Short mmCIF file of C-alpha atoms in Angstrom, two decimals:
data_model
loop_
_atom_site.label_atom_id
_atom_site.label_comp_id
_atom_site.label_asym_id
_atom_site.label_seq_id
_atom_site.Cartn_x
_atom_site.Cartn_y
_atom_site.Cartn_z
CA MET A 16 -32.05 42.21 45.66
CA ALA A 17 -34.24 43.41 42.66
CA ARG A 18 -36.67 40.92 41.22
CA PRO A 19 -35.38 39.03 38.11
CA GLN A 20 -36.62 40.27 34.96
CA ARG A 21 -39.02 37.92 33.10
CA HIS A 22 -40.55 37.87 29.62
CA ASP A 23 -43.29 40.48 28.95
CA ALA A 24 -47.07 39.16 29.10
CA ASP A 25 -46.49 35.54 27.87
CA PRO A 26 -49.36 33.61 26.47
CA GLN A 27 -47.80 30.39 27.67
CA ARG A 28 -48.87 31.41 31.05
CA ALA A 29 -52.76 31.35 29.61
CA GLY A 30 -51.80 27.77 28.11
CA VAL A 31 -50.28 28.74 24.67
CA ALA A 32 -46.60 27.81 24.12
CA PRO A 33 -44.28 29.08 22.96
CA SER A 34 -45.26 32.60 21.99
CA VAL A 35 -42.95 32.76 19.07
CA ALA A 36 -43.83 34.99 16.27
CA PRO A 37 -44.79 32.98 12.81
CA PHE A 38 -43.04 33.29 9.70
CA ARG A 39 -45.54 34.86 7.09
CA ARG A 40 -45.39 35.79 3.57
CA PHE A 41 -48.23 37.84 2.33
CA GLU A 42 -49.32 36.31 -0.88
CA GLN A 43 -52.34 33.87 -1.02
CA PRO A 44 -52.05 30.48 0.18
CA ALA A 45 -51.90 27.47 -2.32
CA ALA A 46 -53.93 24.58 -1.47
CA PRO A 47 -53.96 24.71 2.03
CA ARG A 48 -53.81 21.57 4.31
CA PRO A 49 -57.09 20.36 5.93
CA PRO A 50 -57.88 22.07 9.09
CA GLY A 51 -56.97 20.37 12.45
CA VAL A 52 -53.29 19.62 11.56
CA THR A 53 -51.16 18.27 14.47
CA TYR A 54 -47.54 18.76 14.13
CA ALA A 55 -44.62 16.98 15.79
CA ALA A 56 -40.87 17.77 16.17
CA LEU A 57 -38.40 15.43 17.54
CA ASP A 58 -34.89 16.25 18.43
CA LEU A 59 -32.54 13.17 19.31
CA GLY A 60 -29.36 14.78 20.41
CA THR A 61 -25.99 13.70 21.74
CA ASN A 62 -27.64 13.50 25.34
CA ASN A 63 -31.31 14.15 25.39
CA CYS A 64 -34.30 12.89 23.27
CA ARG A 65 -37.22 15.42 22.96
CA LEU A 66 -40.33 15.53 21.50
CA LEU A 67 -42.85 18.47 20.97
CA ILE A 68 -46.34 18.05 19.51
CA ALA A 69 -48.41 21.08 18.77
CA ARG A 70 -51.29 22.57 16.85
CA PRO A 71 -51.14 26.03 15.20
CA ALA A 72 -52.50 28.96 17.70
CA GLN A 73 -53.01 32.63 17.46
CA HIS A 74 -49.70 33.28 19.34
CA GLY A 75 -47.72 30.83 17.32
CA PHE A 76 -48.79 27.29 18.35
CA ARG A 77 -50.35 25.58 21.28
CA VAL A 78 -48.53 22.51 22.87
CA VAL A 79 -50.48 19.44 23.32
CA ASP A 80 -47.86 16.70 24.23
CA ALA A 81 -44.27 17.03 25.33
CA PHE A 82 -41.50 14.23 26.16
CA SER A 83 -37.94 14.62 27.19
CA ARG A 84 -35.44 11.93 28.45
CA ILE A 85 -31.83 11.87 28.93
CA VAL A 86 -30.58 8.86 26.62
CA ARG A 87 -26.51 9.90 26.48
CA LEU A 88 -26.61 8.78 22.83
CA GLY A 89 -23.12 9.96 22.51
CA GLU A 90 -21.61 8.28 25.48
CA GLY A 91 -18.14 7.20 24.91
CA LEU A 92 -18.51 8.49 21.38
CA ALA A 93 -15.42 10.82 21.58
CA ALA A 94 -13.11 7.90 22.49
CA SER A 95 -14.38 5.24 20.17
CA SER A 96 -15.95 7.10 17.34
CA ARG A 97 -18.90 4.44 17.58
CA LEU A 98 -22.49 4.73 19.31
CA ALA A 99 -22.39 2.31 22.18
CA ASP A 100 -24.91 -0.61 22.19
CA ALA A 101 -26.34 0.49 25.61
CA ALA A 102 -26.79 4.17 24.43
CA MET A 103 -28.50 2.89 21.52
CA ASP A 104 -30.76 0.75 23.48
CA ARG A 105 -31.69 3.80 25.71
CA ALA A 106 -32.38 5.78 22.55
CA VAL A 107 -34.48 3.36 20.75
CA GLU A 108 -36.45 2.75 23.99
CA ALA A 109 -37.24 6.59 24.24
CA LEU A 110 -38.09 6.63 20.65
CA LYS A 111 -40.66 4.02 21.07
CA ILE A 112 -42.38 6.11 23.64
CA CYS A 113 -42.08 9.12 21.29
CA ARG A 114 -43.99 6.99 18.41
CA SER A 115 -46.56 5.93 20.91
CA LYS A 116 -47.36 9.48 21.77
CA MET A 117 -47.46 10.90 18.26
CA ALA A 118 -50.07 7.99 17.32
CA ASN A 119 -52.21 8.61 20.17
CA ARG A 120 -52.32 12.56 19.61
CA GLY A 121 -53.22 11.82 15.99
CA VAL A 122 -50.03 13.61 14.56
CA THR A 123 -50.30 14.09 10.84
CA ARG A 124 -47.11 15.89 9.97
CA ALA A 125 -43.69 15.47 11.88
CA ARG A 126 -40.10 16.07 11.24
CA LEU A 127 -37.91 13.86 13.39
CA VAL A 128 -34.12 15.11 13.27
CA THR A 129 -31.03 13.66 14.87
CA THR A 130 -27.67 15.71 15.27
CA GLU A 131 -24.20 15.55 16.21
CA ALA A 132 -23.95 11.98 17.73
CA CYS A 133 -25.24 10.38 14.39
CA ARG A 134 -23.20 12.94 12.26
CA ALA A 135 -19.99 11.99 13.95
CA ALA A 136 -20.61 8.22 14.62
CA ILE A 137 -19.09 5.53 12.27
CA ASN A 138 -22.04 3.34 12.94
CA GLY A 139 -24.69 6.28 12.70
CA LEU A 140 -26.42 5.04 9.63
CA ASP A 141 -26.70 1.51 11.20
CA PHE A 142 -28.46 3.32 14.22
CA ILE A 143 -30.77 5.24 11.70
CA ARG A 144 -31.69 1.94 10.21
CA ARG A 145 -32.18 0.28 13.64
CA VAL A 146 -34.72 2.97 14.69
CA ALA A 147 -36.77 2.49 11.44
CA ALA A 148 -36.98 -1.33 12.30
CA GLU A 149 -37.67 -1.27 15.73
CA ALA A 150 -39.27 2.00 16.67
CA GLU A 151 -40.79 2.49 13.14
CA LEU A 152 -39.56 5.99 12.93
CA SER A 153 -37.39 7.67 10.07
CA LEU A 154 -34.78 10.10 11.51
CA GLU A 155 -33.33 12.79 9.38
CA VAL A 156 -29.78 13.38 10.22
CA ILE A 157 -29.38 17.38 9.90
CA ASP A 158 -26.16 19.15 8.93
CA GLN A 159 -24.93 21.86 11.45
CA ARG A 160 -25.83 24.75 9.39
CA THR A 161 -29.51 23.46 9.52
CA GLU A 162 -29.26 22.77 13.11
CA ALA A 163 -27.99 26.07 13.89
CA ALA A 164 -30.76 27.70 11.71
CA LEU A 165 -33.51 26.04 13.22
CA ALA A 166 -32.52 26.58 16.85
CA VAL A 167 -32.34 30.49 15.83
CA SER A 168 -35.64 30.23 14.30
CA GLY A 169 -37.05 28.86 17.64
CA CYS A 170 -35.78 31.16 19.87
CA ALA A 171 -35.30 34.51 18.06
CA ALA A 172 -38.43 36.15 19.35
CA LEU A 173 -37.03 36.55 22.67
CA ALA A 174 -34.33 38.67 21.16
CA ASP A 175 -34.52 42.39 22.42
CA PRO A 176 -36.18 44.23 19.53
CA ALA A 177 -33.95 46.91 19.78
CA ALA A 178 -30.76 44.82 19.40
CA GLU A 179 -28.74 45.31 16.25
CA SER A 180 -27.02 42.34 16.71
CA VAL A 181 -27.33 39.17 19.19
CA ILE A 182 -24.99 36.20 19.75
CA VAL A 183 -27.32 33.30 20.05
CA PHE A 184 -25.83 30.01 21.43
CA ASP A 185 -27.23 26.45 21.81
CA ILE A 186 -24.85 24.23 23.96
CA GLY A 187 -25.54 20.71 22.94
CA GLY A 188 -24.32 17.32 24.04
CA GLY A 189 -21.78 17.02 21.45
CA SER A 190 -21.37 20.33 19.77
CA THR A 191 -22.34 24.03 20.47
CA GLU A 192 -24.04 25.79 17.56
CA ILE A 193 -23.38 29.72 17.85
CA VAL A 194 -24.94 32.53 15.62
CA TRP A 195 -24.29 36.12 15.21
CA LEU A 196 -27.96 37.36 14.34
CA GLY A 197 -28.64 40.96 12.84
CA GLY A 198 -31.44 43.04 14.08
CA ARG A 199 -35.10 42.74 13.24
CA ASN A 200 -35.18 45.66 10.69
CA GLU A 201 -32.97 43.28 8.37
CA ALA A 202 -35.68 40.64 7.62
CA ARG A 203 -38.58 38.91 9.17
CA ASP A 204 -37.28 35.52 8.94
CA PRO A 205 -34.48 35.11 11.59
CA ALA A 206 -32.66 32.37 9.59
CA ALA A 207 -32.17 35.31 7.04
CA ARG A 208 -30.58 37.47 9.66
CA ILE A 209 -27.55 35.16 10.16
CA ARG A 210 -24.46 37.09 9.45
CA GLU A 211 -21.83 34.16 10.90
CA TRP A 212 -22.36 31.02 12.45
CA ALA A 213 -20.44 28.11 13.70
CA SER A 214 -20.79 24.88 14.94
CA LEU A 215 -17.97 24.04 17.67
CA PRO A 216 -16.79 20.60 18.46
CA ILE A 217 -17.44 21.11 22.23
CA GLY A 218 -20.66 19.85 24.18
CA VAL A 219 -21.38 19.06 27.77
CA VAL A 220 -20.76 15.30 27.01
CA THR A 221 -17.72 15.82 25.23
CA VAL A 222 -16.13 18.37 27.56
CA ALA A 223 -17.06 16.17 30.65
CA GLU A 224 -15.65 13.09 29.31
CA ARG A 225 -12.25 14.90 28.66
CA TYR A 226 -12.13 16.61 32.00
CA GLY A 227 -14.51 14.62 34.35
CA GLY A 228 -17.52 16.16 35.88
CA ILE A 229 -17.53 14.50 39.43
CA GLU A 230 -14.91 16.52 41.13
CA VAL A 231 -14.25 20.05 39.34
CA SER A 232 -11.95 22.37 41.34
CA ARG A 233 -12.00 26.00 40.43
CA GLU A 234 -8.46 25.38 38.66
CA LEU A 235 -9.97 22.63 36.45
CA PHE A 236 -12.87 24.69 35.63
CA GLU A 237 -10.70 27.30 34.32
CA ARG A 238 -8.81 24.58 32.05
CA MET A 239 -12.03 23.85 30.72
CA VAL A 240 -12.98 27.40 30.00
CA GLU A 241 -9.54 27.94 28.37
CA ASP A 242 -9.98 24.88 26.12
CA CYS A 243 -13.54 26.07 25.09
CA ALA A 244 -12.40 29.50 24.28
CA GLN A 245 -9.65 27.99 21.95
CA ALA A 246 -12.41 26.43 20.20
CA LEU A 247 -14.55 29.45 19.99
CA ALA A 248 -11.60 31.75 18.91
CA PRO A 249 -12.42 31.66 15.10
CA PHE A 250 -15.87 32.46 15.23
CA ALA A 251 -15.12 35.01 17.83
CA GLU A 252 -12.60 36.88 15.64
CA LYS A 253 -15.02 36.67 12.74
CA ALA A 254 -17.95 37.86 14.89
CA ALA A 255 -16.17 40.54 16.83
CA GLY A 256 -18.50 43.44 15.33
CA ALA A 257 -21.27 42.12 17.21
CA ARG A 258 -20.43 43.31 20.60
CA ASP A 259 -20.31 47.05 19.13
CA ALA A 260 -23.78 47.24 17.85
CA ARG A 261 -26.76 48.96 19.79
CA SER A 262 -28.21 47.13 22.47
CA PHE A 263 -26.20 43.93 21.96
CA HIS A 264 -26.63 40.89 24.20
CA LEU A 265 -26.46 37.35 24.49
CA LEU A 266 -29.36 34.60 23.96
CA GLY A 267 -28.86 31.17 25.23
CA THR A 268 -30.97 27.96 24.73
CA SER A 269 -29.94 24.74 26.12
CA GLY A 270 -30.05 22.75 29.46
CA THR A 271 -27.19 24.69 30.60
CA VAL A 272 -28.39 28.09 30.74
CA THR A 273 -31.96 27.01 31.73
CA THR A 274 -30.36 25.39 34.54
CA VAL A 275 -28.23 28.15 35.61
CA ALA A 276 -31.57 30.18 35.45
CA GLY A 277 -33.42 27.73 37.67
CA ILE A 278 -30.69 27.88 40.48
CA HIS A 279 -30.66 31.58 40.25
CA LEU A 280 -34.23 31.59 40.91
CA ASP A 281 -34.06 29.16 43.74
CA LEU A 282 -36.66 27.27 42.09
CA PRO A 283 -37.84 24.26 44.27
CA ARG A 284 -38.44 22.30 41.01
CA TYR A 285 -37.72 23.49 37.41
CA ASP A 286 -40.54 25.55 36.22
CA ARG A 287 -40.34 26.34 32.41
CA ARG A 288 -42.72 29.28 32.76
CA GLU A 289 -40.29 30.92 35.29
CA VAL A 290 -37.30 30.66 33.10
CA ASP A 291 -38.18 31.01 29.47
CA GLY A 292 -37.56 34.68 28.67
CA LEU A 293 -35.95 35.40 32.01
CA TRP A 294 -32.95 38.22 31.74
CA MET A 295 -29.91 37.53 33.88
CA HIS A 296 -27.24 39.76 34.59
CA GLN A 297 -23.53 39.06 34.56
CA ARG A 298 -23.20 39.05 38.12
CA ASP A 299 -25.93 36.61 38.61
CA ILE A 300 -24.40 34.12 36.27
CA LEU A 301 -21.13 34.38 37.96
CA ALA A 302 -22.70 33.75 41.31
CA VAL A 303 -24.39 30.58 40.28
CA ILE A 304 -21.16 29.52 38.54
CA ASP A 305 -19.13 29.87 41.80
CA ARG A 306 -22.00 28.20 43.69
CA LEU A 307 -21.78 25.16 41.50
CA ILE A 308 -18.05 24.96 41.83
CA GLU A 309 -18.19 25.11 45.33
CA MET A 310 -20.86 22.30 45.37
CA ASP A 311 -19.66 18.76 45.29
CA TYR A 312 -21.38 16.06 43.11
CA ALA A 313 -23.90 14.96 45.82
CA ALA A 314 -25.21 18.55 46.28
CA ARG A 315 -25.44 19.13 42.61
CA ALA A 316 -27.23 15.68 42.10
CA ALA A 317 -29.55 16.78 45.06
CA ASN A 318 -30.39 20.22 43.39
CA ALA A 319 -34.14 19.98 41.70
CA CYS A 320 -32.91 21.98 38.77
CA ILE A 321 -29.93 19.65 37.99
CA GLY A 322 -30.51 16.07 39.10
CA ARG A 323 -28.41 13.10 39.24
CA GLU A 324 -28.58 12.44 35.39
CA ARG A 325 -26.73 15.72 34.74
CA ALA A 326 -24.93 16.31 37.80
CA ASP A 327 -21.65 15.38 36.02
CA LEU A 328 -22.25 17.63 32.87
CA VAL A 329 -23.59 20.80 34.41
CA LEU A 330 -20.01 22.42 35.11
CA ALA A 331 -18.75 21.26 31.61
CA GLY A 332 -21.80 23.32 30.18
CA CYS A 333 -20.91 26.20 32.45
CA ALA A 334 -17.27 26.20 31.15
CA ILE A 335 -18.72 26.53 27.55
CA PHE A 336 -21.08 29.30 28.59
CA GLU A 337 -18.21 31.13 30.33
CA ALA A 338 -15.94 31.01 27.33
CA ILE A 339 -18.84 32.50 25.15
CA ARG A 340 -19.49 35.28 27.78
CA ARG A 341 -15.74 36.24 28.06
CA ALA A 342 -15.62 36.33 24.02
CA PHE A 343 -18.70 38.60 24.05
CA PRO A 344 -18.98 40.41 27.14
CA SER A 345 -22.55 41.57 27.61
CA GLU A 346 -24.21 42.99 31.04
CA ARG A 347 -27.20 40.81 30.11
CA VAL A 348 -28.23 37.38 28.88
CA ARG A 349 -31.51 36.31 27.76
CA ILE A 350 -32.54 32.56 28.74
CA ALA A 351 -34.67 30.77 26.05
CA ASP A 352 -36.35 27.47 27.13
CA ARG A 353 -37.14 26.88 23.28
CA GLY A 354 -35.00 26.25 20.44
CA LEU A 355 -34.62 23.56 17.77
CA ARG A 356 -38.01 21.65 18.15
CA GLU A 357 -39.71 24.99 18.09
CA GLY A 358 -37.76 25.97 15.15
CA ILE A 359 -38.85 22.82 13.20
CA LEU A 360 -42.56 23.32 14.30
CA LEU A 361 -42.74 26.99 12.98
CA ARG A 362 -41.13 26.06 10.02
CA MET A 363 -43.57 23.30 9.13
CA MET A 364 -46.59 25.59 10.02
CA HIS A 365 -45.22 28.26 7.93
CA GLU A 366 -44.82 25.92 4.91
CA ASP A 367 -48.34 24.94 5.42
CA ARG A 368 -49.79 28.47 5.90
CA ALA A 369 -51.08 27.35 9.10
CA TRP A 370 -51.70 30.82 10.24
CA TRP A 371 -53.54 31.95 7.20
CA ARG A 372 -56.09 29.31 7.78
CA ARG A 373 -57.03 30.69 10.98
CA LYS A 374 -58.02 34.25 9.59
#
């Protein structure tokens, strides 16, 4: 079997991450910030709490610390419309760790965002206030359009430069952001190349809670895909022209697609360096999905690229992935282990003219 295609020479392998082209404007910088600024981006989603701390570098930025924990903030949200006490407890404890990391690394500028769970919960504002009081952090609830634009900004550098259109998707815990992105010749800033976008009310947690994630037969999986396809249909109709463009392909950023990639590579443990930038063909994706359906829950939990905390969610994510693939058939999909946090970091550095100071 041919060796899977990975990204071209990647500065991450030399310790710089991620290798995302900075957004630059060619005018003189106004009152640049002092050198040595350390940035932090935090994304508290429906399922995960993720932090990235970085400093500007020649190839984008250099990561100096990171944190990720599954907190399942949106657990039970679809049924109750409320964030559960236990879920909030888990999130607050993770956020306290993030605050400690930011303090230890001397973070001087940060953007801390939360997404679908806090947007949807009737007690979302109460949780924000609790975080301010107990973790001493100020969370920003971003809207769906901002979330989609930041995710695209964080991973667009992995799009094929020859592609005249790309469908970019981010499968989250409570929602899925999907974007029709135009070619690089249209604008330097990826956010300016967004032709259509949607935030779909389907995520790995919501789909798994609706259908169950422990025992998933092939028939149940197909029902999950059909349900996701219905949610996707309005966007698929508006973005139908994307499929006809030169060098069209899909670009996925989420735990679902990176897990599929890790399983495809038979990694003994998940390794971002092997996954980020990987090209996968449709036959490989289908083979992994078939393999996951054949596994029982215990086998999924034992897989090093899945783990017990996500064993009941991975097939829900695959159902969303498969619905997108069927709506936008493409022989190839590029896998991104980068997205919202990287987009936040790049935006802050761009606003500060961080790369100008390095000249």
